[in-house]
Coordinates of C-alpha atoms in Angstrom, one line a residue:
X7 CA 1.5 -30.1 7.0
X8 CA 1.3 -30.5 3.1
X9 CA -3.1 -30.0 3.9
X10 CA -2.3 -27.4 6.2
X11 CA 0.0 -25.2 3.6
X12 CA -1.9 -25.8 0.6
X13 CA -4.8 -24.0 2.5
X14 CA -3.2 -20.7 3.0
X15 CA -1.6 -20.5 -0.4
X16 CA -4.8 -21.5 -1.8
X17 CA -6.5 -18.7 0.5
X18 CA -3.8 -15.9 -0.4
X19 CA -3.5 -16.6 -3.8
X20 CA -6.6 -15.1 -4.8
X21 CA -5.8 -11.4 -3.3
X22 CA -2.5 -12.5 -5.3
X23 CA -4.0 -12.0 -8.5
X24 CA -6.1 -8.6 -8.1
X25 CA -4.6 -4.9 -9.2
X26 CA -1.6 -3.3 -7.2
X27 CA -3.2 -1.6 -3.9
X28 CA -0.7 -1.7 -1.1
X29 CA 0.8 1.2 -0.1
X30 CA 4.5 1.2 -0.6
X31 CA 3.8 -0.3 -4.1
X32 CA 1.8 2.6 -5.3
X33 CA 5.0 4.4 -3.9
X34 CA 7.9 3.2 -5.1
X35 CA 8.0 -0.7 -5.5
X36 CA 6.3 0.3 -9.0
X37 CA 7.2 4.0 -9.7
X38 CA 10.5 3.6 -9.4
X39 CA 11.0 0.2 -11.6
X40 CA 9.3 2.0 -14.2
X41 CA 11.2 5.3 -14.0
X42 CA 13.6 3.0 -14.7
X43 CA 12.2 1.5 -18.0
X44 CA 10.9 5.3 -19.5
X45 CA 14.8 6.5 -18.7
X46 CA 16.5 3.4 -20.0
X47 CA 18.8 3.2 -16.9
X48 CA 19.6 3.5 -13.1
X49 CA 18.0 7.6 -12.6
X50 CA 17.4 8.8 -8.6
X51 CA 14.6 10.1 -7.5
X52 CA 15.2 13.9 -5.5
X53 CA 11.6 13.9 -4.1
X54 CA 12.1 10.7 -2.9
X55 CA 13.5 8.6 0.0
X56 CA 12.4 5.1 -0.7
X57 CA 12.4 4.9 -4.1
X58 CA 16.7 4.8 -3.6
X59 CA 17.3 1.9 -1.9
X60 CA 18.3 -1.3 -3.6
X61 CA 15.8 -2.3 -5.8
X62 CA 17.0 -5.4 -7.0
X63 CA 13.9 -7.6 -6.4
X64 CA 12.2 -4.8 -7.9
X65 CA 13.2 -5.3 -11.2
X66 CA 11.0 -8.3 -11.3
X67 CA 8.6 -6.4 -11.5
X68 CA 10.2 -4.1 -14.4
X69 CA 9.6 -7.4 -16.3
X70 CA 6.0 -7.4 -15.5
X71 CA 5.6 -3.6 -15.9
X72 CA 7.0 -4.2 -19.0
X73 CA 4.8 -6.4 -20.7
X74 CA 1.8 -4.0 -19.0
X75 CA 1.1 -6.7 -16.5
X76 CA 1.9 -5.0 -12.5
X77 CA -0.3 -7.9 -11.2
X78 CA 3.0 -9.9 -12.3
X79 CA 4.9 -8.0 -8.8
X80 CA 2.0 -9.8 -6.6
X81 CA 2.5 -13.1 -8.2
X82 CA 6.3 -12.5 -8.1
X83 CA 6.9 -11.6 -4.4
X84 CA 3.9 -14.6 -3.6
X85 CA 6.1 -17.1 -5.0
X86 CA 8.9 -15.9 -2.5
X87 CA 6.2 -17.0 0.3
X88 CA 5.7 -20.3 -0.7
X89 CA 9.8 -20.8 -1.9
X90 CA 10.3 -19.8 1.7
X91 CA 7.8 -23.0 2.6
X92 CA 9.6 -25.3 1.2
X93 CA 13.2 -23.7 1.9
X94 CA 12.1 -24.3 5.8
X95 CA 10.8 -27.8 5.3
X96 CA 14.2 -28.5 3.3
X97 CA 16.4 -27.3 5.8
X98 CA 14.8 -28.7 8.8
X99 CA 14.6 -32.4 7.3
X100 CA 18.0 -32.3 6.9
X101 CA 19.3 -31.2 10.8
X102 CA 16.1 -32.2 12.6
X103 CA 14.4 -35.3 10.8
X104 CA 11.2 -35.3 9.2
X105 CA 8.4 -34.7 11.6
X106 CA 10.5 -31.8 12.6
X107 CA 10.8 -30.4 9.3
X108 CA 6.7 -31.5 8.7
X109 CA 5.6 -29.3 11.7
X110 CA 8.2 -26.2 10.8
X111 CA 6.4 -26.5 7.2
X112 CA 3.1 -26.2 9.0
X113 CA 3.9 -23.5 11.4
X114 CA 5.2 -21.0 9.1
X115 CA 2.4 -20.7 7.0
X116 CA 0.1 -20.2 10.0
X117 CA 2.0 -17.0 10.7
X118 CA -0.8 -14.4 8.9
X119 CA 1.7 -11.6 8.6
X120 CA 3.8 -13.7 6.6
X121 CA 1.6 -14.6 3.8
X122 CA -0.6 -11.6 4.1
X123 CA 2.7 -9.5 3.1
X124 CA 3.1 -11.9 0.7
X125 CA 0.3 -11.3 -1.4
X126 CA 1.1 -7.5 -1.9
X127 CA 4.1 -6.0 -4.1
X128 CA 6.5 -5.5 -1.3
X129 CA 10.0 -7.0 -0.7
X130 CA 10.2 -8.1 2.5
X131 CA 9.4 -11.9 1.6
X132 CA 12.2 -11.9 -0.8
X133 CA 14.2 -10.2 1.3
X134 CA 13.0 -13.6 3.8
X135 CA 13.7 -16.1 1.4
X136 CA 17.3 -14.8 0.0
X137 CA 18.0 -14.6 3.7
X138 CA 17.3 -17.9 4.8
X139 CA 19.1 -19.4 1.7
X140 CA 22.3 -17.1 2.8
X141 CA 21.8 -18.8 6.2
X142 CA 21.5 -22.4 4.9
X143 CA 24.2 -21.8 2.5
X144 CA 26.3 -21.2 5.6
X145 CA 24.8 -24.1 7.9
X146 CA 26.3 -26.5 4.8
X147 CA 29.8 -25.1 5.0
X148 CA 30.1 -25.3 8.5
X149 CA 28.8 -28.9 8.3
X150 CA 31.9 -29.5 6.5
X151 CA 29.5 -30.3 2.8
X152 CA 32.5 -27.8 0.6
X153 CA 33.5 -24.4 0.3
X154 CA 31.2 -24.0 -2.8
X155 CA 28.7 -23.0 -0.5
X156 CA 30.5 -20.5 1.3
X157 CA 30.1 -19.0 -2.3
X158 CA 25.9 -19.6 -2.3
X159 CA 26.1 -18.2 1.2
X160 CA 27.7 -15.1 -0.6
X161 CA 25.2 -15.2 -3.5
X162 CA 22.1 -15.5 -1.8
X163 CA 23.3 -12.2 1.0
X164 CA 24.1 -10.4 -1.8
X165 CA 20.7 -11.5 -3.2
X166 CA 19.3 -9.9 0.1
X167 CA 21.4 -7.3 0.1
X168 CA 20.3 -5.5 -3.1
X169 CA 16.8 -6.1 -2.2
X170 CA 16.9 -4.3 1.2
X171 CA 19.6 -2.5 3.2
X172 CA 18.9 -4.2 6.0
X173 CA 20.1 -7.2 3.8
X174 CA 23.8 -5.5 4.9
X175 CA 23.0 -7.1 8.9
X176 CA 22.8 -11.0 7.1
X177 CA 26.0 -9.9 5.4
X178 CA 27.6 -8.6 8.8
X179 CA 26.9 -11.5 11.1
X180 CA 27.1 -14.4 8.8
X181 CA 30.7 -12.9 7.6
X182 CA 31.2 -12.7 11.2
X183 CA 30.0 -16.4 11.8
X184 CA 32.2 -17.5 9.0
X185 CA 35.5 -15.9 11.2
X186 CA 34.2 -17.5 14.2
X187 CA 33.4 -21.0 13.2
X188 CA 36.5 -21.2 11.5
X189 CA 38.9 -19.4 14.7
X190 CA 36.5 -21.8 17.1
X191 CA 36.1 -24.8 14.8
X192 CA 39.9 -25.4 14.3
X193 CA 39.9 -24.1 10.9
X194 CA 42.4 -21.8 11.5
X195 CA 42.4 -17.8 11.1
X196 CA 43.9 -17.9 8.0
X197 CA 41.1 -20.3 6.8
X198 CA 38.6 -18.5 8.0
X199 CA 39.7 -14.8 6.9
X200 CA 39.9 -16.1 3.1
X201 CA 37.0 -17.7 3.3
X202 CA 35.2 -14.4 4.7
X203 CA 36.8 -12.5 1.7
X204 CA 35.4 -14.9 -0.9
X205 CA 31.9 -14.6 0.9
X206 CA 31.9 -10.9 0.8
X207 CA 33.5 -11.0 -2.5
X208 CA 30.6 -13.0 -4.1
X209 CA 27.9 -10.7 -1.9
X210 CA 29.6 -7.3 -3.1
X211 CA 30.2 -8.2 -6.8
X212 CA 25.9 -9.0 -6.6
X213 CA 24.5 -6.2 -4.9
X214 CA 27.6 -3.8 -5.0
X215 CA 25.7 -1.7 -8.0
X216 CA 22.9 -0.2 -6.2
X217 CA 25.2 0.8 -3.2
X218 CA 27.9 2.0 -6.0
X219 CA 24.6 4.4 -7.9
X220 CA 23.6 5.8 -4.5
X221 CA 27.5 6.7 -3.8
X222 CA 28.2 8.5 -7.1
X223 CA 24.8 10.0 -7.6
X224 CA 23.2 11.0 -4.4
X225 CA 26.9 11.3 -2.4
X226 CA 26.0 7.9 0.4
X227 CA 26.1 4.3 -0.7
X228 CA 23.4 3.4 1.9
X229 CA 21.2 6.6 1.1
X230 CA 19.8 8.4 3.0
X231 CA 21.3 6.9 6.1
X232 CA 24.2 7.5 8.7
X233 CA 25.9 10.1 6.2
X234 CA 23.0 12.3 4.6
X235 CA 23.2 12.8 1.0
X236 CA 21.6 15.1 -1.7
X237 CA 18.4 16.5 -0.5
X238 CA 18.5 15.2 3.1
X239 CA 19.3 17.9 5.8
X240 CA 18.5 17.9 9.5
X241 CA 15.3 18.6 9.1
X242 CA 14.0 15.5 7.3
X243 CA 16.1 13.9 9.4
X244 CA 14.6 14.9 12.6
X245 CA 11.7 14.0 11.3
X246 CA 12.6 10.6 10.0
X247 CA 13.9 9.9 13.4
X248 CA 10.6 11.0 15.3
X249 CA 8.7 8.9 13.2
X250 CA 10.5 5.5 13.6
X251 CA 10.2 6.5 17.6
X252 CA 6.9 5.7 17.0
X253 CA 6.7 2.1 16.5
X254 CA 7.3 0.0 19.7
X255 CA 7.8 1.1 23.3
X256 CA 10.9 1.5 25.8
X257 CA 14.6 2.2 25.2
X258 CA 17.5 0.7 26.7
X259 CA 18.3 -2.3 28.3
X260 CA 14.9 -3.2 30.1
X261 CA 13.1 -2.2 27.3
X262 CA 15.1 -4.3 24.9
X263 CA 13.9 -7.6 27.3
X264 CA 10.6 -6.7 27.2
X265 CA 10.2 -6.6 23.6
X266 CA 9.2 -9.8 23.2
X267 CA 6.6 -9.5 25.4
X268 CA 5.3 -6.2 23.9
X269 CA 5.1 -7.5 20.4
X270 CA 3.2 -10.2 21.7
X271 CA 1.2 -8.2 23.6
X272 CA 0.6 -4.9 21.6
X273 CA 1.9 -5.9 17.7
X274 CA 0.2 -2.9 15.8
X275 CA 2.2 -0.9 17.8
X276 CA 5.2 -2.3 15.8
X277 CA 3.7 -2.3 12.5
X278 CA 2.1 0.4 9.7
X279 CA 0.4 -2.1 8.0
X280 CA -2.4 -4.3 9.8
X281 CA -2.3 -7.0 11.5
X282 CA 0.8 -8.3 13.9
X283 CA -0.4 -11.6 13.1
X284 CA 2.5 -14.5 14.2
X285 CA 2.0 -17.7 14.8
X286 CA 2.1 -18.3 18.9
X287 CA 4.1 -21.7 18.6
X288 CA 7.2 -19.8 17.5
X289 CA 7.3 -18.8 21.1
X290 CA 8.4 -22.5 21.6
X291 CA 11.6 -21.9 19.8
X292 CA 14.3 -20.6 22.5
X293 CA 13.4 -23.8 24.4
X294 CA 15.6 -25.4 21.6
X295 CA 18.8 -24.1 23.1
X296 CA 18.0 -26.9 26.0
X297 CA 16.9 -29.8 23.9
X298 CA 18.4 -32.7 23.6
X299 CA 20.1 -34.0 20.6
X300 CA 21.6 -37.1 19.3
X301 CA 24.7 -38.2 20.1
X302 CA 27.3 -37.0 17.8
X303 CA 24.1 -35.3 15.9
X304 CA 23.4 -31.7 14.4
X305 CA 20.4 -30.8 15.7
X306 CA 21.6 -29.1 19.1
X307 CA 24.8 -27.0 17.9
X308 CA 22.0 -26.0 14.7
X309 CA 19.7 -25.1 16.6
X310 CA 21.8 -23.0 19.3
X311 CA 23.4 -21.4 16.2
X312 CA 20.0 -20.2 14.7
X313 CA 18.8 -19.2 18.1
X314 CA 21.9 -17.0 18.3
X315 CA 21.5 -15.8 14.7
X316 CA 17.7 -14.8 16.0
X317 CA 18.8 -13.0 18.8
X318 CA 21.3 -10.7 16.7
X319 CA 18.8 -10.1 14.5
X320 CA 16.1 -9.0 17.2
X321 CA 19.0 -6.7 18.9
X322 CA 19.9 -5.0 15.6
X323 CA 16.1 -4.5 15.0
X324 CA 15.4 -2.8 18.0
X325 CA 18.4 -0.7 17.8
X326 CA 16.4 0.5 14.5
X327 CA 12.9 0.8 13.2
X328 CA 10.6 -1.7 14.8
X329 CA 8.0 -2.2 12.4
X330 CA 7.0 -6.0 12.7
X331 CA 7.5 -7.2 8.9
X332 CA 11.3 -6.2 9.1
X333 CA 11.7 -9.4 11.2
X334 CA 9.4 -11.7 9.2
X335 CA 13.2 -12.7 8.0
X336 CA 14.0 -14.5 11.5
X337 CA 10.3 -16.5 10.9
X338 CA 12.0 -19.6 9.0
X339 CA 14.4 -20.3 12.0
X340 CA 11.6 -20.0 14.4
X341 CA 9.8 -22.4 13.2
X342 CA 12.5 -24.8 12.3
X343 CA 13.6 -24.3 15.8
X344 CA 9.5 -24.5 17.5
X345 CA 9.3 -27.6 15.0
X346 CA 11.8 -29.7 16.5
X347 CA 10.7 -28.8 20.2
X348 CA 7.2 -29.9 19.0
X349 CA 8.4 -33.1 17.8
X350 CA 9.8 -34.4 20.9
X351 CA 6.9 -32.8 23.2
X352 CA 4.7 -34.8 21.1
X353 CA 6.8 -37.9 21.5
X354 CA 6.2 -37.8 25.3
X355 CA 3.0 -38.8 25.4
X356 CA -0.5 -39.8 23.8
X357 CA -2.3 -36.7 25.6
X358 CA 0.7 -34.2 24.1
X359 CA 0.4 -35.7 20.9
X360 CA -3.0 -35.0 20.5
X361 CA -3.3 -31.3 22.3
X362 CA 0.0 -30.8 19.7
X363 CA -1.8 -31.7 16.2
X364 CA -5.4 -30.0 17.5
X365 CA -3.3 -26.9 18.7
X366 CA -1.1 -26.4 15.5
X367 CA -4.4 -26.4 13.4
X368 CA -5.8 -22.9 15.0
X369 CA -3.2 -20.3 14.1
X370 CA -3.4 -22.2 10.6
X371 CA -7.0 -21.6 10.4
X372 CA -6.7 -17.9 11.2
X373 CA -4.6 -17.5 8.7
X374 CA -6.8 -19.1 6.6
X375 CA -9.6 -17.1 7.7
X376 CA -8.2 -14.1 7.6
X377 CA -7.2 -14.3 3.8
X378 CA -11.0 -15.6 3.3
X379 CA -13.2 -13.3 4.6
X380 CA -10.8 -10.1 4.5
X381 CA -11.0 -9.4 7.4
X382 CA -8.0 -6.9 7.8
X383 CA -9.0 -2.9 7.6
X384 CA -7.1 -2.7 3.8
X385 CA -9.3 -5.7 2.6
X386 CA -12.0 -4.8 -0.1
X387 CA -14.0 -8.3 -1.5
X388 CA -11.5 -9.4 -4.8
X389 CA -13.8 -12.3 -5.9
X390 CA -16.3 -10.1 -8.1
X391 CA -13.2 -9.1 -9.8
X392 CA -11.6 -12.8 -10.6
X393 CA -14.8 -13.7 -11.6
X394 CA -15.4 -11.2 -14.3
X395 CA -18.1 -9.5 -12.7
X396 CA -16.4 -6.0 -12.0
X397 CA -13.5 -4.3 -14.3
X398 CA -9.8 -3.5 -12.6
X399 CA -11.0 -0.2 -12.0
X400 CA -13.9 -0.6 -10.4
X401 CA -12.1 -2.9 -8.0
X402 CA -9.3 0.0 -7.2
X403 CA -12.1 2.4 -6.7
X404 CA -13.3 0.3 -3.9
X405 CA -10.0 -0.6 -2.1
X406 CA -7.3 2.5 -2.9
X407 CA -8.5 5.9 -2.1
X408 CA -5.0 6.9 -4.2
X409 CA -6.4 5.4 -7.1
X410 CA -9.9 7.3 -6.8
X411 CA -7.8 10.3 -5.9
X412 CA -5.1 9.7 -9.4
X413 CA -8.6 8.4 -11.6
X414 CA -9.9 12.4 -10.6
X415 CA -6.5 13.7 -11.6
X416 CA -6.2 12.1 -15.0
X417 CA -9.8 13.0 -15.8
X418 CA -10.4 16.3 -13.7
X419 CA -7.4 18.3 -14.3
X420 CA -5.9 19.6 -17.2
X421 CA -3.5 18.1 -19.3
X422 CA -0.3 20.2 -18.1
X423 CA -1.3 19.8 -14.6
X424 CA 1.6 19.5 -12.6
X425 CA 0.8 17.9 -8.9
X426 CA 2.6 18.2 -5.8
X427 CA 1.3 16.0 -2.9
X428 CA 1.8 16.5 0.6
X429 CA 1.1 13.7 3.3
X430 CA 0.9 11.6 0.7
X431 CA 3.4 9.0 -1.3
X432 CA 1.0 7.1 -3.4
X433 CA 1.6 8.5 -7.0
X434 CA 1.4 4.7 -9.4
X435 CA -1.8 5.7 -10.8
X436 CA -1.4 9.3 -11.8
X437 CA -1.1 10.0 -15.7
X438 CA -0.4 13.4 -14.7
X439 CA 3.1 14.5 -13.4
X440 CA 2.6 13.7 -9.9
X441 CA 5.0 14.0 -7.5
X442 CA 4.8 12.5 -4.0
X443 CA 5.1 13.4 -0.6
X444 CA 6.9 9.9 0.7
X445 CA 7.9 10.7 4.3
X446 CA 5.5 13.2 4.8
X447 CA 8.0 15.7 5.8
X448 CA 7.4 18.3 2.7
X449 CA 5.8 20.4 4.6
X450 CA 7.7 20.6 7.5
X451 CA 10.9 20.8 5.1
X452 CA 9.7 23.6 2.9
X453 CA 8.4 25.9 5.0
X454 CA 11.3 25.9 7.5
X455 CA 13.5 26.8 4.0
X456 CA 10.8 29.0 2.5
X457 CA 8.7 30.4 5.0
X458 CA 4.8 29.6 5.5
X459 CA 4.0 32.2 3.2
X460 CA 4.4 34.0 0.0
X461 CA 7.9 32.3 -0.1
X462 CA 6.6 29.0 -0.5
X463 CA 4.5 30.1 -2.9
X464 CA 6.8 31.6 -5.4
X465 CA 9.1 28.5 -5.0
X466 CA 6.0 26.0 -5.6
X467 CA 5.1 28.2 -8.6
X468 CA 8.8 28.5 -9.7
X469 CA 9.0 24.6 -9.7
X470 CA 5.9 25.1 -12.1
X471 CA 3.0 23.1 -10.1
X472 CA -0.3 24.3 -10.8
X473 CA -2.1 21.8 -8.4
X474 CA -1.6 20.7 -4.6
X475 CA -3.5 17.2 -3.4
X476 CA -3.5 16.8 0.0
X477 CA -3.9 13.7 2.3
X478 CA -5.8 15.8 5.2
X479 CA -6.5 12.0 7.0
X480 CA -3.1 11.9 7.8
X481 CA -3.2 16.1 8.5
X482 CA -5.7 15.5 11.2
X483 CA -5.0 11.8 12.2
X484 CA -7.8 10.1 14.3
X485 CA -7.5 9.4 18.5
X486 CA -4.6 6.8 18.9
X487 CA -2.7 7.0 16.0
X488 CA 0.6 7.1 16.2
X489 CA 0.8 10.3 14.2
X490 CA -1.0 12.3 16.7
X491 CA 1.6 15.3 17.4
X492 CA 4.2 14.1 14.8
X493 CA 3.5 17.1 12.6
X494 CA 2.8 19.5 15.8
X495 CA 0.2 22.2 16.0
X496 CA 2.1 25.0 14.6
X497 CA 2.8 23.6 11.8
X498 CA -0.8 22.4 10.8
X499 CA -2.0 26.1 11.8
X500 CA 0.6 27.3 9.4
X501 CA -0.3 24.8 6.4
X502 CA -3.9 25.7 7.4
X503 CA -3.0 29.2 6.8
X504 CA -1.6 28.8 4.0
X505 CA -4.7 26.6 2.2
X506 CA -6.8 29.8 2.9
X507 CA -4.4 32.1 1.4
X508 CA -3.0 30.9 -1.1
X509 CA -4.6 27.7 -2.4
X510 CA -8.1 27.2 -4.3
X511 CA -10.5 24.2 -4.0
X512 CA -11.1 21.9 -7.0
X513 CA -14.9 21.5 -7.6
X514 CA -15.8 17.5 -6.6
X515 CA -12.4 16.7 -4.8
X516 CA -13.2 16.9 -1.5
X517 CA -16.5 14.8 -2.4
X518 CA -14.7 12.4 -3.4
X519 CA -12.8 11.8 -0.5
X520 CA -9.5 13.6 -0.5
X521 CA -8.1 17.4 -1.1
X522 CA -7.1 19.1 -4.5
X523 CA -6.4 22.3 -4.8
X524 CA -5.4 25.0 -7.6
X525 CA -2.4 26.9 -6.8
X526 CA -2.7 30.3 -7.2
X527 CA 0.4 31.4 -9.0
X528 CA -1.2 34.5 -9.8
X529 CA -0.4 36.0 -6.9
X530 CA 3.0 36.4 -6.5
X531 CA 2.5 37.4 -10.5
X532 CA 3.7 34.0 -12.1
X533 CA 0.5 33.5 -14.0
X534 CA -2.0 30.9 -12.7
X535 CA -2.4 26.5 -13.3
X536 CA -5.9 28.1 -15.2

């Protein structure tokens, strides 16, 4: 296990360490932390939809940002992936013994998606590890070890909670375990409601400020969800909704049983970013529920509980958007729970043992593999650049189009330019006011508001950009994407129509590989972005 982890942090780490390149970094995970730094406080973002959620594991990387070091976010949110190692073996060798919590330590890491996530400047290991600690925190109290950790429990959910809002469903069902245990334990409902309070106390009082900034500034704590906001109308929402019907398959009932066997099946369907990668053992994990324990042991009513806390999970993330790395925070439990099944399948006989240790070495060596040779459709070689052979920059050129795109920006256009994007939210690297497209709804948004014509025009010039860029990959998505139809063919005639009329070519965009254009301003008589 200890062999078998070192060699995926050992593989990972090295994409660890290169320049920020994943997408929802160059979008908000580091525009937004340093918005924060240049305004000297909590701002919103009116453009944006991302960049207003909780932030709080953010603002690790304001500290990095700050000392004009964003490779610190990568290292940051990496650690996260290896806390969460050790978290699982911890937990599991103290309910489930120490082979248990040896092959949960060993499964995990072979789970590619987990460690490749890891490596970028995202949240959603974080988000993983603050979860699993809320979790644990709650396993102790109900294992009667003090009501001190009903108050980590609290802590570690409110941790989660300003790091994601989908940190709010750890909050719901482990307040909700905390009434039931204590109602079904004996406890008493008294007990139990007081106990609840203190947990949600704890959680509020840590993650209460980003929900109390999106209710006072933008009009919804959980912006820009269930009750709208500032700058979110029917529209956007329509098309928000459209495009999160887009990951996974089937509704209802019957399509809620299958999804199991659809992510195993079909995982890029569930997931924007490559790679479904899982490790397959974790399938062995419901068959916990029937295992035996030992008498007047913890292992069975633990590992019934966690299955349960699984399930909940998977419901609520099917009610919602199915993209694959929101459940990367139900990966611990599965292998804690596919750990201690392994341990006793291997303890049945010689010929098990052996098909157990050769098996649990191949998703382990995929993972390793895959961090090695880059094998995923984002990877771009990163050893030149650790070893000195090739600058930052030249490095970005090769593996973020948004940075070739932002280097033509800074250098091409003048210095007043002002840049509106459309189907397009990466805007890190611009040195020119550059403001992005994040939902790729813009479009769609303004011209229902506007018109498709000299409307838009005048407002575009009114809001005093000179200079459209345009993500035309995404305009005219390739056979099988899931965008195929999301924008719908009237409204890329109309943009089309409105290029020709109204917009002019930049000299060596387009060579490049993307679309800037000069608006002209001059034609509704508000001078020109000369």
């Amino acid at each position: 296990a200890v062999i078998a982890a070192t060699l995926i942090v050992v593989a990972a780490r090295p994409r660890a360490l290169a320049p920020p390149d994943s997408y929802d970094a160059l979008m908000y995970h580091l525009p937004a932390p340093r918005a924060f730094l240049e305004a000297g406080g909590f701002i919103t973002f009116p453009y944006e939809v991302q960049a207003n959620y909780p932030l709080g594991f953010d603002m690790f990387y304001a500290l990095g940002l700050a000392a004009k070091a964003d490779r610190f976010g990568r290292l940051a949110h990496f650690s996260c992936f290896v806390l969460t190692v050790l978290a699982t073996y911890a937990f599991a060798r103290r309910y489930f013994g120490k082979e248990a919590a040896a092959l949960a330590a060993m499964i995990l890491p072979g789970s590619a998606k987990m460690s490749l996530i890891g490596t970028w400047i995202f949240t959603d290991i974080a988000y993983a590890f603050f979860g699993m600690l809320a979790l644990d925190g709650f396993v102790r109290w109900w294992h009667g070890d003090g009501e001190r950790w009903v108050v980590a429990s609290g802590l570690m959910t409110g941790l989660a909670m300003a790091t994601k809002y989908y940190g709010l469903r750890i909050g719901l069902l482990v307040g909700l375990a905390i009434l039931g245990v204590s109602v079904l334990g004996g406890r008493g409902s008294r007990r139990g409601a007081a106990s609840a309070m203190a947990f949600g106390a704890v959680a509020w009082a840590v993650a209460g400020v980003w929900y109390a900034k999106n209710a006072l500034l933008l009009g919804n704590p959980v912006y820009p969800f269930i009750f709208g906001g500032l700058n979110w109308n029917p529209i956007r929402a329509d098309f928000w909704q459209r495009w999160s019907e887009t990951f996974g398959y089937g509704d209802g009932i019957l399509g809620f049983l299958l999804l199991p066997v659809e992510v195993i099946l079909w995982p890029d369907a569930f997931s924007a970013t490559p790679g479904g990668y899982f490790n397959p053992w974790m399938l062995l994990a419901p068959v916990a529920w029937l295992w035996p324990g030992r008498d007047g042991g913890l292992e069975r009513p633990t590992a019934r509980f966690l299955l349960i806390y699984v399930l909940a999970q998977v419901y609520l993330w099917g009610l919602q958007l199915r993209e694959l790395r929101y459940l990367t925070a139900i990966f611990p439990w599965l292998a804690v729970c596919a750990g201690w099944v392994i341990a006793h399948i291997a303890d049945l006989a010689r010929m098990a043992r052996a098909f157990v240790r050769i098996g649990l070495w191949l998703p382990v060596l995929f993972a390793f593999s895959v961090h090695i040779f880059a094998s995923l459709p984002i990877g771009y070689d990163v050893w030149p650049y650790l070893a000195g052979l090739e600058s930052a920059a030249e490095y970005l050129r090769g593996s973020s189009y948004a940075y070739r795109m932002a280097e033509f920006i800074n250098g091409k256009l003048p210095d007043d330019a002002r840049v509106l994007f459309f189907f397009e939210g990466q805007h890190y690297y611009c040195r020119r006011e550059c403001v992005p497209d994040p939902i790729y709804d813009r479009w769609i948004d303004w011209s229902a508001h506007y018109g498709a014509g000299e409307g838009l025009l005048r407002h575009i010039c009114d809001a005093g950009f000179t200079h459209v860029a345009v993500n035309e990959e995404w305009l005219y998505p390739a056979p099988g994407d899931r965008e195929i139809g999301l924008l719908g063919e009237d409204a890329v005639r109309a943009f089309e129509t409105f290029r020709e009329r109204y917009l002019e070519p930049v000299p060596g965009a387009r060579e490049a590989g993307f679309a800037i254009y000069r608006v002209r301003c001059e034609d509704v008589g508000l001078g020109g972005g000369e």
